[in-house]
Amino acid sequence: MAAKMLLSFAICRLIVTVGLTLNPVELLRLGVDGRLSQDPSDVKRASGDFGGLSRAEPLAVFRPESAEDVTRLVRAAYESAHGFTVSARGHGHSINGQAQTANGVVIEMSSGKRAPPPWVSEKSRFVDAWGGELWIDVLKSTLEHGLAPKSWTDYLYLSVGGTLSNAGISGQAFNHGPQISNVYELDVVTGKGELLTCSEEQNPELFQAVLGGLGQFGIITRARIALEPAPQREVDALMGKLNFIPATVFTTDLPYVDFLDRVHKAELKLRSKGLWEVPHPWLNLFVPKSRIADFDRGVFKGILGNKTSGPILIYPMNKHKWDQRSSTVTPDEDEVFYLVALLRSALDNGGETHALKYLSDQNRKILRFCNDAKINIKQYLPHYTTQEEWMDHFGDKWALFTQRKIEFDPRRILATGQRIFKPSFSPNTASW
Ligand SMILES: Cc1cc2nc3c(=O)[nH]c(=O)nc-3n(C[C@H](O)[C@H](O)[C@H](O)COP(=O)(O)OP(=O)(O)OC[C@H]3O[C@@H](n4cnc5c(N)ncnc54)[C@H](O)[C@@H]3O)c2cc1C
């Protein structure tokens, strides 16, 4: 009883703050009872992310148990008199507040304990996964059937909806394309609170919009992901196809799961030393092949002086493996482009070195250098603060991106933490 009164109070506050037209009893009848929280520890968690560079406090946190729950909440936001924003949060592994929202509700997609578990079709080789499912749990389910997704991220404690809203890349992307090129079908709750199934055949515009769409067009509640037979160990099969001098071989051969889950092992080590929960001013760039040597001269040898802390990833990808109808952007020129990822942590050296400022300044210098040298890089997991920068980022795709926004999220209530569009309602309640 006391819990019910507390919840009613929380919802009343939400309604007063955002001017929702529904009264608390009606909202309770919508069936969100028990899933909406204003508990300070929930609100605190949803206010931050892995990057640790920005914070925004939501009014409440919502933990859905089904796609219908998500639909009810988004529809309430869409239909409310003054509006409130809604941001899906996967595992909160963004760098720059992309899953945060002030004056709105964060939907914690990855913490609903009773969301549907992954369902595998061995015959058709796909898995249906909840949008908040972590890739590690998708992998565990598919391995029970001897199958595994084709395309990966290097780190598996990321949500299906979170990576599909970006692209989802790793060393395999040159071969299979990014994760967004390996999805057959999605269930999506649009910014109008409609739950739609979409694929290349059904609602294709929504399908393409949502893939790499930075959460702007809808909330992914289910993804049908392509599978292949899971290799047991990788190395012998791969080496068999190559010519090489045997004495020069250096390999690390691991069971497939250990290979895929390798970054988590590093995470556990860093956590035990207290080195995980520090700011992470990461920078991820796509660099066209024809300019990678200029990038090397200007950035690695120039700005970074051939030395830097933290892991650096560099690998090539093929543009034809990326569906240009999706919302992602790749460099305009060249079939081949490289991911260059500077994954640095701001570890303060006894308070004397302002590591965060130093690394952030270096990132800015790198972007300025690319601009001045006319190296047409594209940011992966992009972060911009003005609409002009976003227009520049999307280039020819900007018109289509805005057209899709008008169609699927006309009140601009979704994923405002990306800072692409301002919500359509009163600036007093706008979330950025
Ligand atoms: C340690 C680490 C390793 C990483 N490794 C890789 C890698 O190898 N490859 C790679 O591609 N990326 C990698 N990333 C980046 C990662 O893909 C992105 O940060 C991604 O956004 C994180 O997923 P998340 O589930 O935490 O999403 P969040 O950070 O919670 O959300 C990201 C964005 O997606 C939106 N969103 C979340 N869920 C949904 C949904 N269900 N429907 C619609 N929109 C949604 C949010 O509103 C937000 O705008 C890594 C990040 C970290 C911290």
Short mmCIF file of C-alpha atoms and ligand atoms in Angstrom, two decimals:
data_model
loop_
_atom_site.label_atom_id
_atom_site.label_comp_id
_atom_site.label_asym_id
_atom_site.label_seq_id
_atom_site.Cartn_x
_atom_site.Cartn_y
_atom_site.Cartn_z
CA MET A 1 0.00 0.00 0.00
CA ALA A 2 2.78 2.41 1.02
CA ALA A 3 4.68 1.48 -2.15
CA LYS A 4 1.57 2.20 -4.24
CA MET A 5 1.16 5.63 -2.60
CA LEU A 6 4.81 6.41 -3.22
CA LEU A 7 4.44 5.45 -6.87
CA SER A 8 1.29 7.60 -7.21
CA PHE A 9 3.23 10.49 -5.72
CA ALA A 10 6.10 9.92 -8.18
CA ILE A 11 3.72 9.87 -11.12
CA CYS A 12 1.89 12.98 -9.82
CA ARG A 13 5.23 14.80 -9.75
CA LEU A 14 5.95 13.65 -13.28
CA ILE A 15 2.56 14.83 -14.43
CA VAL A 16 2.82 18.22 -12.72
CA THR A 17 6.31 18.75 -14.09
CA VAL A 18 5.59 17.81 -17.66
CA GLY A 19 1.95 18.76 -17.91
CA LEU A 20 0.78 15.31 -18.88
CA THR A 21 -2.93 15.34 -19.70
CA LEU A 22 -3.53 11.97 -18.08
CA ASN A 23 -4.19 11.79 -14.35
CA PRO A 24 -2.23 9.37 -12.15
CA VAL A 25 -4.99 6.79 -12.00
CA GLU A 26 -5.20 6.74 -15.77
CA LEU A 27 -1.44 6.42 -16.04
CA LEU A 28 -1.53 3.53 -13.58
CA ARG A 29 -4.26 1.96 -15.69
CA LEU A 30 -1.91 2.18 -18.65
CA GLY A 31 -0.07 -0.61 -16.89
CA VAL A 32 3.22 1.04 -16.02
CA ASP A 33 2.67 0.44 -12.31
CA GLY A 34 5.90 -0.77 -10.71
CA ARG A 35 8.06 0.00 -13.71
CA LEU A 36 8.44 3.76 -13.25
CA SER A 37 10.98 4.82 -10.64
CA GLN A 38 12.17 8.08 -9.16
CA ASP A 39 14.45 6.32 -6.73
CA PRO A 40 17.57 8.53 -6.41
CA SER A 41 19.92 5.63 -7.17
CA ASP A 42 18.00 4.81 -10.41
CA VAL A 43 17.94 8.47 -11.43
CA LYS A 44 21.65 8.82 -10.63
CA ARG A 45 22.59 5.83 -12.78
CA ALA A 46 20.53 7.06 -15.73
CA SER A 47 22.13 10.52 -15.42
CA GLY A 48 25.59 9.36 -16.43
CA ASP A 49 27.36 7.03 -18.85
CA PHE A 50 30.67 5.27 -19.57
CA GLY A 51 32.25 8.44 -20.98
CA GLY A 52 31.78 10.25 -17.68
CA LEU A 53 31.96 13.58 -19.49
CA SER A 54 28.39 14.84 -19.02
CA ARG A 55 25.37 14.32 -16.77
CA ALA A 56 21.66 15.04 -17.20
CA GLU A 57 19.06 14.08 -14.63
CA PRO A 58 15.83 12.54 -15.90
CA LEU A 59 12.50 12.98 -14.11
CA ALA A 60 12.05 9.25 -13.86
CA VAL A 61 13.39 5.90 -15.03
CA PHE A 62 11.14 3.36 -16.70
CA ARG A 63 11.87 -0.38 -16.83
CA PRO A 64 9.76 -2.01 -19.51
CA GLU A 65 8.90 -5.69 -19.53
CA SER A 66 7.51 -5.76 -23.05
CA ALA A 67 7.27 -3.79 -26.29
CA GLU A 68 3.73 -2.82 -25.23
CA ASP A 69 5.14 -1.12 -22.10
CA VAL A 70 7.48 0.95 -24.27
CA THR A 71 4.60 1.79 -26.61
CA ARG A 72 2.38 3.00 -23.75
CA LEU A 73 5.04 5.27 -22.36
CA VAL A 74 6.07 6.79 -25.71
CA ARG A 75 2.44 7.30 -26.69
CA ALA A 76 1.80 9.10 -23.38
CA ALA A 77 4.76 11.38 -24.12
CA TYR A 78 3.60 12.00 -27.70
CA GLU A 79 0.03 12.78 -26.67
CA SER A 80 0.77 14.80 -23.54
CA ALA A 81 -0.26 18.45 -23.61
CA HIS A 82 3.19 19.96 -23.15
CA GLY A 83 5.34 16.98 -23.97
CA PHE A 84 8.23 15.23 -22.29
CA THR A 85 11.25 13.56 -23.76
CA VAL A 86 11.98 9.83 -23.82
CA SER A 87 15.43 8.29 -24.21
CA ALA A 88 16.13 4.61 -24.55
CA ARG A 89 19.20 3.55 -22.61
CA GLY A 90 20.94 0.29 -23.41
CA HIS A 91 23.97 -0.41 -21.27
CA GLY A 92 24.85 3.28 -20.92
CA HIS A 93 28.15 2.84 -22.76
CA SER A 94 27.93 6.08 -24.68
CA ILE A 95 30.70 8.63 -24.31
CA ASN A 96 28.90 11.96 -24.56
CA GLY A 97 25.49 11.65 -22.91
CA GLN A 98 23.74 10.22 -25.99
CA ALA A 99 21.29 8.16 -23.88
CA GLN A 100 20.61 10.88 -21.30
CA THR A 101 17.70 13.26 -21.06
CA ALA A 102 16.83 16.01 -18.63
CA ASN A 103 13.15 16.71 -17.91
CA GLY A 104 12.09 13.43 -19.43
CA VAL A 105 12.02 9.70 -18.89
CA VAL A 106 14.90 7.30 -19.49
CA ILE A 107 13.73 3.85 -20.60
CA GLU A 108 16.20 1.33 -19.22
CA MET A 109 16.02 -1.25 -21.97
CA SER A 110 18.67 -3.53 -20.49
CA SER A 111 17.43 -3.85 -16.93
CA GLY A 112 13.90 -5.25 -17.33
CA LYS A 113 14.35 -8.71 -15.85
CA ARG A 114 11.29 -10.16 -17.55
CA ALA A 115 11.78 -8.95 -21.12
CA PRO A 116 11.45 -11.80 -23.64
CA PRO A 117 14.62 -13.99 -23.81
CA PRO A 118 16.38 -14.56 -27.16
CA TRP A 119 14.62 -17.02 -29.45
CA VAL A 120 16.66 -18.97 -32.01
CA SER A 121 15.45 -20.46 -35.29
CA GLU A 122 18.00 -23.12 -36.23
CA LYS A 123 16.28 -23.78 -39.53
CA SER A 124 16.26 -20.18 -40.75
CA ARG A 125 19.43 -19.24 -38.88
CA PHE A 126 18.30 -16.16 -37.01
CA VAL A 127 17.79 -15.06 -33.42
CA ASP A 128 15.02 -12.74 -32.24
CA ALA A 129 16.48 -10.60 -29.46
CA TRP A 130 14.94 -7.96 -27.19
CA GLY A 131 16.31 -4.47 -27.96
CA GLY A 132 17.90 -4.21 -24.53
CA GLU A 133 19.51 -7.65 -24.65
CA LEU A 134 23.29 -7.58 -24.23
CA TRP A 135 25.27 -9.18 -27.05
CA ILE A 136 26.98 -11.53 -24.57
CA ASP A 137 23.57 -13.00 -23.71
CA VAL A 138 22.60 -13.23 -27.38
CA LEU A 139 25.82 -15.18 -27.96
CA LYS A 140 25.18 -17.55 -25.03
CA SER A 141 21.69 -18.34 -26.36
CA THR A 142 22.75 -18.94 -29.95
CA LEU A 143 25.74 -21.11 -28.96
CA GLU A 144 23.30 -23.57 -27.40
CA HIS A 145 22.24 -24.21 -31.01
CA GLY A 146 25.79 -24.21 -32.40
CA LEU A 147 25.16 -20.85 -34.06
CA ALA A 148 26.51 -17.32 -33.60
CA PRO A 149 25.83 -13.85 -35.03
CA LYS A 150 27.98 -13.03 -38.05
CA SER A 151 29.04 -9.54 -37.13
CA TRP A 152 30.34 -8.36 -33.77
CA THR A 153 31.55 -5.53 -31.66
CA ASP A 154 34.86 -6.02 -29.85
CA TYR A 155 33.05 -5.76 -26.53
CA LEU A 156 29.87 -7.74 -25.84
CA TYR A 157 28.41 -5.88 -22.85
CA LEU A 158 26.60 -3.51 -25.18
CA SER A 159 22.90 -3.69 -26.03
CA VAL A 160 21.45 -4.82 -29.33
CA GLY A 161 19.44 -1.58 -29.70
CA GLY A 162 22.42 0.59 -28.71
CA THR A 163 24.85 -0.82 -31.28
CA LEU A 164 22.23 -1.05 -34.05
CA SER A 165 21.53 2.65 -33.47
CA ASN A 166 25.16 3.30 -34.39
CA ALA A 167 26.45 0.49 -36.68
CA GLY A 168 28.21 -2.13 -34.56
CA ILE A 169 31.72 -2.77 -35.87
CA SER A 170 34.81 -4.85 -35.21
CA GLY A 171 37.60 -6.57 -37.10
CA GLN A 172 35.03 -8.76 -38.90
CA ALA A 173 33.15 -5.83 -40.43
CA PHE A 174 35.34 -5.83 -43.56
CA ASN A 175 33.94 -9.26 -44.35
CA HIS A 176 30.35 -9.34 -43.10
CA GLY A 177 29.68 -5.61 -42.88
CA PRO A 178 28.63 -3.90 -39.66
CA GLN A 179 25.93 -5.39 -37.41
CA ILE A 180 23.32 -3.19 -39.12
CA SER A 181 24.03 -5.07 -42.36
CA ASN A 182 23.19 -8.35 -40.65
CA VAL A 183 19.65 -7.68 -39.42
CA TYR A 184 16.55 -9.09 -41.13
CA GLU A 185 13.74 -7.43 -39.23
CA LEU A 186 12.99 -5.04 -36.36
CA ASP A 187 10.11 -4.17 -34.06
CA VAL A 188 10.20 -0.43 -33.44
CA VAL A 189 8.16 1.95 -31.30
CA THR A 190 8.14 5.22 -33.23
CA GLY A 191 8.04 8.67 -31.65
CA LYS A 192 4.27 8.61 -32.25
CA GLY A 193 3.90 5.63 -29.94
CA GLU A 194 3.17 3.11 -32.72
CA LEU A 195 4.68 -0.37 -32.53
CA LEU A 196 5.65 -1.39 -36.07
CA THR A 197 7.48 -4.36 -37.56
CA CYS A 198 9.86 -3.32 -40.30
CA SER A 199 12.26 -4.98 -42.75
CA GLU A 200 13.43 -4.49 -46.34
CA GLU A 201 9.93 -5.48 -47.46
CA GLN A 202 7.70 -4.15 -44.67
CA ASN A 203 7.89 -0.47 -43.68
CA PRO A 204 11.30 -0.26 -45.39
CA GLU A 205 11.71 3.47 -44.78
CA LEU A 206 11.47 2.98 -41.01
CA PHE A 207 13.83 -0.02 -41.19
CA GLN A 208 16.55 1.93 -42.97
CA ALA A 209 15.98 5.02 -40.82
CA VAL A 210 16.43 3.17 -37.52
CA LEU A 211 19.60 1.29 -38.56
CA GLY A 212 22.39 3.64 -37.56
CA GLY A 213 19.69 6.22 -36.74
CA LEU A 214 21.17 7.30 -33.38
CA GLY A 215 17.84 6.55 -31.68
CA GLN A 216 16.11 9.40 -33.55
CA PHE A 217 13.23 7.56 -35.19
CA GLY A 218 12.10 4.88 -32.78
CA ILE A 219 12.98 2.51 -30.00
CA ILE A 220 14.07 -0.94 -31.13
CA THR A 221 12.26 -3.55 -29.05
CA ARG A 222 13.17 -6.63 -31.12
CA ALA A 223 15.85 -7.38 -33.70
CA ARG A 224 16.02 -10.45 -35.92
CA ILE A 225 19.75 -11.07 -36.30
CA ALA A 226 21.49 -13.24 -38.92
CA LEU A 227 23.39 -16.29 -37.62
CA GLU A 228 26.02 -18.67 -38.97
CA PRO A 229 27.51 -21.91 -37.62
CA ALA A 230 29.76 -20.96 -34.70
CA PRO A 231 33.42 -21.83 -35.21
CA GLN A 232 34.96 -23.69 -32.25
CA ARG A 233 38.40 -22.05 -32.67
CA GLU A 234 39.26 -19.81 -35.60
CA VAL A 235 42.96 -19.85 -36.28
CA ASP A 236 43.73 -23.14 -38.11
CA ALA A 237 40.86 -22.76 -40.55
CA LEU A 238 41.93 -19.23 -41.39
CA MET A 239 45.65 -19.97 -41.65
CA GLY A 240 44.97 -22.89 -43.95
CA LYS A 241 44.01 -20.45 -46.69
CA LEU A 242 47.22 -18.41 -46.43
CA ASN A 243 50.75 -18.69 -47.84
CA PHE A 244 53.46 -17.86 -45.31
CA ILE A 245 56.87 -18.84 -43.94
CA PRO A 246 56.04 -21.15 -40.98
CA ALA A 247 58.87 -19.83 -38.78
CA THR A 248 57.34 -16.32 -38.84
CA VAL A 249 54.00 -17.39 -37.44
CA PHE A 250 52.84 -15.80 -34.19
CA THR A 251 49.30 -16.66 -33.14
CA THR A 252 47.05 -16.74 -30.10
CA ASP A 253 44.46 -19.47 -30.49
CA LEU A 254 41.45 -19.22 -28.19
CA PRO A 255 38.04 -20.87 -27.97
CA TYR A 256 35.57 -18.75 -29.95
CA VAL A 257 33.72 -17.40 -26.90
CA ASP A 258 36.95 -16.40 -25.14
CA PHE A 259 38.06 -14.60 -28.28
CA LEU A 260 34.78 -12.70 -28.61
CA ASP A 261 34.66 -11.88 -24.90
CA ARG A 262 38.33 -10.81 -24.68
CA VAL A 263 37.68 -7.13 -23.86
CA HIS A 264 35.56 -8.08 -20.86
CA LYS A 265 38.62 -9.77 -19.34
CA ALA A 266 40.54 -6.52 -19.70
CA GLU A 267 37.57 -4.69 -18.17
CA LEU A 268 37.64 -6.90 -15.07
CA LYS A 269 41.34 -6.20 -14.60
CA LEU A 270 40.85 -2.45 -14.95
CA ARG A 271 37.86 -2.52 -12.59
CA SER A 272 39.88 -4.31 -9.92
CA LYS A 273 42.44 -1.48 -10.07
CA GLY A 274 39.74 1.23 -10.03
CA LEU A 275 40.74 2.27 -13.56
CA TRP A 276 37.38 1.66 -15.28
CA GLU A 277 35.31 4.42 -13.67
CA VAL A 278 37.33 7.37 -14.92
CA PRO A 279 36.38 9.77 -17.74
CA HIS A 280 36.85 8.31 -21.25
CA PRO A 281 37.23 11.02 -23.89
CA TRP A 282 37.21 8.47 -26.72
CA LEU A 283 37.47 9.49 -30.35
CA ASN A 284 36.41 7.16 -33.18
CA LEU A 285 36.99 8.22 -36.77
CA PHE A 286 36.41 6.76 -40.22
CA VAL A 287 39.34 7.85 -42.40
CA PRO A 288 39.26 7.39 -46.21
CA LYS A 289 42.04 5.11 -47.47
CA SER A 290 43.48 7.70 -49.85
CA ARG A 291 44.19 10.01 -46.87
CA ILE A 292 45.38 7.53 -44.22
CA ALA A 293 49.06 8.39 -44.86
CA ASP A 294 48.29 12.11 -44.41
CA PHE A 295 46.41 11.23 -41.23
CA ASP A 296 49.40 9.23 -39.98
CA ARG A 297 51.77 12.15 -40.63
CA GLY A 298 49.52 14.80 -39.11
CA VAL A 299 48.00 12.89 -36.20
CA PHE A 300 50.14 9.93 -35.10
CA LYS A 301 53.53 11.45 -35.92
CA GLY A 302 52.42 15.06 -35.50
CA ILE A 303 49.82 15.80 -32.82
CA LEU A 304 50.40 12.61 -30.81
CA GLY A 305 54.19 12.67 -31.31
CA ASN A 306 54.23 8.90 -31.92
CA LYS A 307 53.22 8.18 -28.34
CA THR A 308 49.86 7.84 -26.68
CA SER A 309 48.23 6.04 -23.80
CA GLY A 310 45.44 3.47 -24.04
CA PRO A 311 44.47 1.14 -26.86
CA ILE A 312 44.36 2.36 -30.44
CA LEU A 313 42.38 0.35 -32.97
CA ILE A 314 42.97 0.63 -36.70
CA TYR A 315 41.26 -1.61 -39.21
CA PRO A 316 39.94 -1.29 -42.74
CA MET A 317 36.35 -1.72 -43.90
CA ASN A 318 34.66 -1.98 -47.27
CA LYS A 319 32.02 0.58 -48.16
CA HIS A 320 30.00 -1.83 -50.29
CA LYS A 321 29.23 -3.84 -47.14
CA TRP A 322 27.40 -0.81 -45.72
CA ASP A 323 23.86 -0.22 -46.95
CA GLN A 324 23.82 3.41 -48.03
CA ARG A 325 20.01 3.52 -47.53
CA SER A 326 20.54 3.25 -43.76
CA SER A 327 21.11 6.32 -41.60
CA THR A 328 24.84 5.76 -41.03
CA VAL A 329 27.41 7.82 -42.83
CA THR A 330 30.78 6.71 -44.17
CA PRO A 331 33.42 8.89 -45.89
CA ASP A 332 32.26 10.05 -49.33
CA GLU A 333 35.40 9.04 -51.19
CA ASP A 334 37.12 5.63 -51.51
CA GLU A 335 35.75 2.09 -51.33
CA VAL A 336 38.01 1.33 -48.36
CA PHE A 337 38.04 3.38 -45.18
CA TYR A 338 39.76 2.81 -41.83
CA LEU A 339 38.42 2.92 -38.33
CA VAL A 340 40.88 4.81 -36.15
CA ALA A 341 39.80 4.58 -32.52
CA LEU A 342 41.69 6.40 -29.77
CA LEU A 343 40.37 4.71 -26.63
CA ARG A 344 42.03 6.75 -23.94
CA SER A 345 41.24 7.10 -20.24
CA ALA A 346 41.72 10.32 -18.31
CA LEU A 347 43.87 9.12 -15.42
CA ASP A 348 44.95 12.11 -13.38
CA ASN A 349 48.57 11.97 -12.39
CA GLY A 350 48.40 12.88 -8.70
CA GLY A 351 46.25 15.87 -9.59
CA GLU A 352 49.09 17.58 -11.44
CA THR A 353 48.25 16.55 -14.96
CA HIS A 354 44.78 17.53 -16.06
CA ALA A 355 44.47 14.44 -18.18
CA LEU A 356 40.89 15.04 -19.26
CA LYS A 357 41.62 18.55 -20.50
CA TYR A 358 44.83 17.42 -22.17
CA LEU A 359 43.16 14.53 -24.02
CA SER A 360 40.08 16.57 -24.95
CA ASP A 361 42.32 19.33 -26.34
CA GLN A 362 44.23 16.74 -28.37
CA ASN A 363 40.94 15.38 -29.76
CA ARG A 364 39.93 18.89 -30.80
CA LYS A 365 43.33 19.40 -32.46
CA ILE A 366 42.91 16.14 -34.39
CA LEU A 367 39.49 17.19 -35.69
CA ARG A 368 40.81 20.65 -36.58
CA PHE A 369 43.78 19.15 -38.40
CA CYS A 370 41.50 16.88 -40.48
CA ASN A 371 39.31 19.84 -41.32
CA ASP A 372 42.25 22.08 -42.31
CA ALA A 373 43.94 19.29 -44.30
CA LYS A 374 40.59 18.53 -45.98
CA ILE A 375 40.66 14.91 -44.85
CA ASN A 376 36.99 14.05 -45.05
CA ILE A 377 36.74 11.92 -41.94
CA LYS A 378 33.40 10.91 -40.44
CA GLN A 379 33.03 10.51 -36.70
CA TYR A 380 31.78 7.10 -35.58
CA LEU A 381 29.55 7.42 -32.45
CA PRO A 382 29.42 11.09 -33.45
CA HIS A 383 29.25 13.94 -30.98
CA TYR A 384 28.33 17.47 -32.06
CA THR A 385 26.61 20.32 -30.31
CA THR A 386 25.26 22.47 -33.16
CA GLN A 387 22.88 21.64 -35.95
CA GLU A 388 25.36 23.05 -38.50
CA GLU A 389 27.88 20.41 -37.44
CA TRP A 390 25.24 17.70 -37.76
CA MET A 391 24.32 18.94 -41.23
CA ASP A 392 27.96 18.75 -42.19
CA HIS A 393 28.25 15.25 -40.71
CA PHE A 394 25.28 13.89 -42.66
CA GLY A 395 26.12 15.81 -45.84
CA ASP A 396 23.82 14.67 -48.67
CA LYS A 397 21.87 12.52 -46.22
CA TRP A 398 20.75 15.44 -44.03
CA ALA A 399 17.56 16.16 -46.02
CA LEU A 400 16.50 12.52 -45.80
CA PHE A 401 17.40 12.37 -42.10
CA THR A 402 15.20 15.39 -41.27
CA GLN A 403 12.38 14.12 -43.49
CA ARG A 404 12.44 10.80 -41.60
CA LYS A 405 12.45 12.69 -38.29
CA ILE A 406 9.29 14.58 -39.28
CA GLU A 407 7.64 11.33 -40.28
CA PHE A 408 8.60 9.10 -37.34
CA ASP A 409 9.18 11.49 -34.41
CA PRO A 410 7.35 14.71 -35.28
CA ARG A 411 7.49 16.11 -31.72
CA ARG A 412 11.22 15.35 -31.54
CA ILE A 413 10.89 13.63 -28.18
CA LEU A 414 13.32 10.72 -28.76
CA ALA A 415 17.03 10.50 -27.90
CA THR A 416 17.54 14.23 -27.34
CA GLY A 417 20.91 13.42 -25.72
CA GLN A 418 22.33 13.16 -29.25
CA ARG A 419 21.72 16.92 -29.56
CA ILE A 420 20.58 16.73 -33.16
CA PHE A 421 17.03 18.10 -32.86
CA LYS A 422 15.45 20.20 -30.11
CA PRO A 423 12.07 18.98 -28.83
CA SER A 424 9.15 20.81 -30.40
CA PHE A 425 7.58 21.87 -27.11
CA SER A 426 8.21 24.76 -24.70
CA PRO A 427 11.88 25.71 -24.21
CA ASN A 428 11.26 25.61 -20.40
CA THR A 429 11.01 21.87 -20.61
CA ALA A 430 13.42 21.30 -23.47
CA SER A 431 16.13 18.89 -22.48
CA TRP A 432 19.16 20.67 -23.90
C1 LIG B 1 34.08 -0.55 -23.58
C2 LIG B 1 33.37 -0.22 -24.86
C3 LIG B 1 33.63 -0.96 -25.99
C4 LIG B 1 32.98 -0.67 -27.19
N1 LIG B 1 33.28 -1.42 -28.29
C5 LIG B 1 32.65 -1.16 -29.44
C6 LIG B 1 32.93 -1.93 -30.60
O1 LIG B 1 33.75 -2.81 -30.60
N2 LIG B 1 32.23 -1.65 -31.73
C7 LIG B 1 31.27 -0.69 -31.78
O2 LIG B 1 30.64 -0.52 -32.82
N3 LIG B 1 31.01 0.08 -30.71
C8 LIG B 1 31.68 -0.13 -29.56
N4 LIG B 1 31.42 0.65 -28.47
C9 LIG B 1 30.47 1.76 -28.62
C10 LIG B 1 29.05 1.29 -28.44
O3 LIG B 1 28.59 0.58 -29.56
C11 LIG B 1 28.14 2.49 -28.27
O4 LIG B 1 28.54 3.25 -27.18
C12 LIG B 1 26.72 2.06 -28.07
O5 LIG B 1 25.90 3.18 -28.12
C13 LIG B 1 26.66 1.46 -26.70
O6 LIG B 1 25.56 0.68 -26.57
P1 LIG B 1 24.69 0.83 -25.27
O7 LIG B 1 23.84 -0.36 -25.31
O8 LIG B 1 25.43 1.06 -24.03
O9 LIG B 1 23.84 2.13 -25.70
P2 LIG B 1 23.57 3.47 -24.92
O10 LIG B 1 24.83 4.17 -24.68
O11 LIG B 1 22.74 3.20 -23.75
O12 LIG B 1 22.72 4.23 -26.04
C14 LIG B 1 23.33 4.74 -27.20
C15 LIG B 1 22.32 5.47 -28.09
O13 LIG B 1 21.40 4.52 -28.62
C16 LIG B 1 20.08 4.81 -28.20
N5 LIG B 1 19.46 3.54 -27.86
C17 LIG B 1 19.79 2.67 -26.89
N6 LIG B 1 18.98 1.60 -26.94
C18 LIG B 1 18.14 1.81 -27.97
C19 LIG B 1 17.06 1.06 -28.53
N7 LIG B 1 16.67 -0.12 -28.04
N8 LIG B 1 16.40 1.58 -29.59
C20 LIG B 1 16.77 2.78 -30.12
N9 LIG B 1 17.75 3.53 -29.62
C21 LIG B 1 18.43 3.04 -28.57
C22 LIG B 1 20.23 5.73 -26.99
O14 LIG B 1 19.11 6.57 -26.81
C23 LIG B 1 21.48 6.49 -27.33
O15 LIG B 1 21.17 7.56 -28.18
C24 LIG B 1 32.07 0.41 -27.26
C25 LIG B 1 31.80 1.16 -26.13
C26 LIG B 1 32.45 0.86 -24.94
C27 LIG B 1 32.20 1.72 -23.75
#
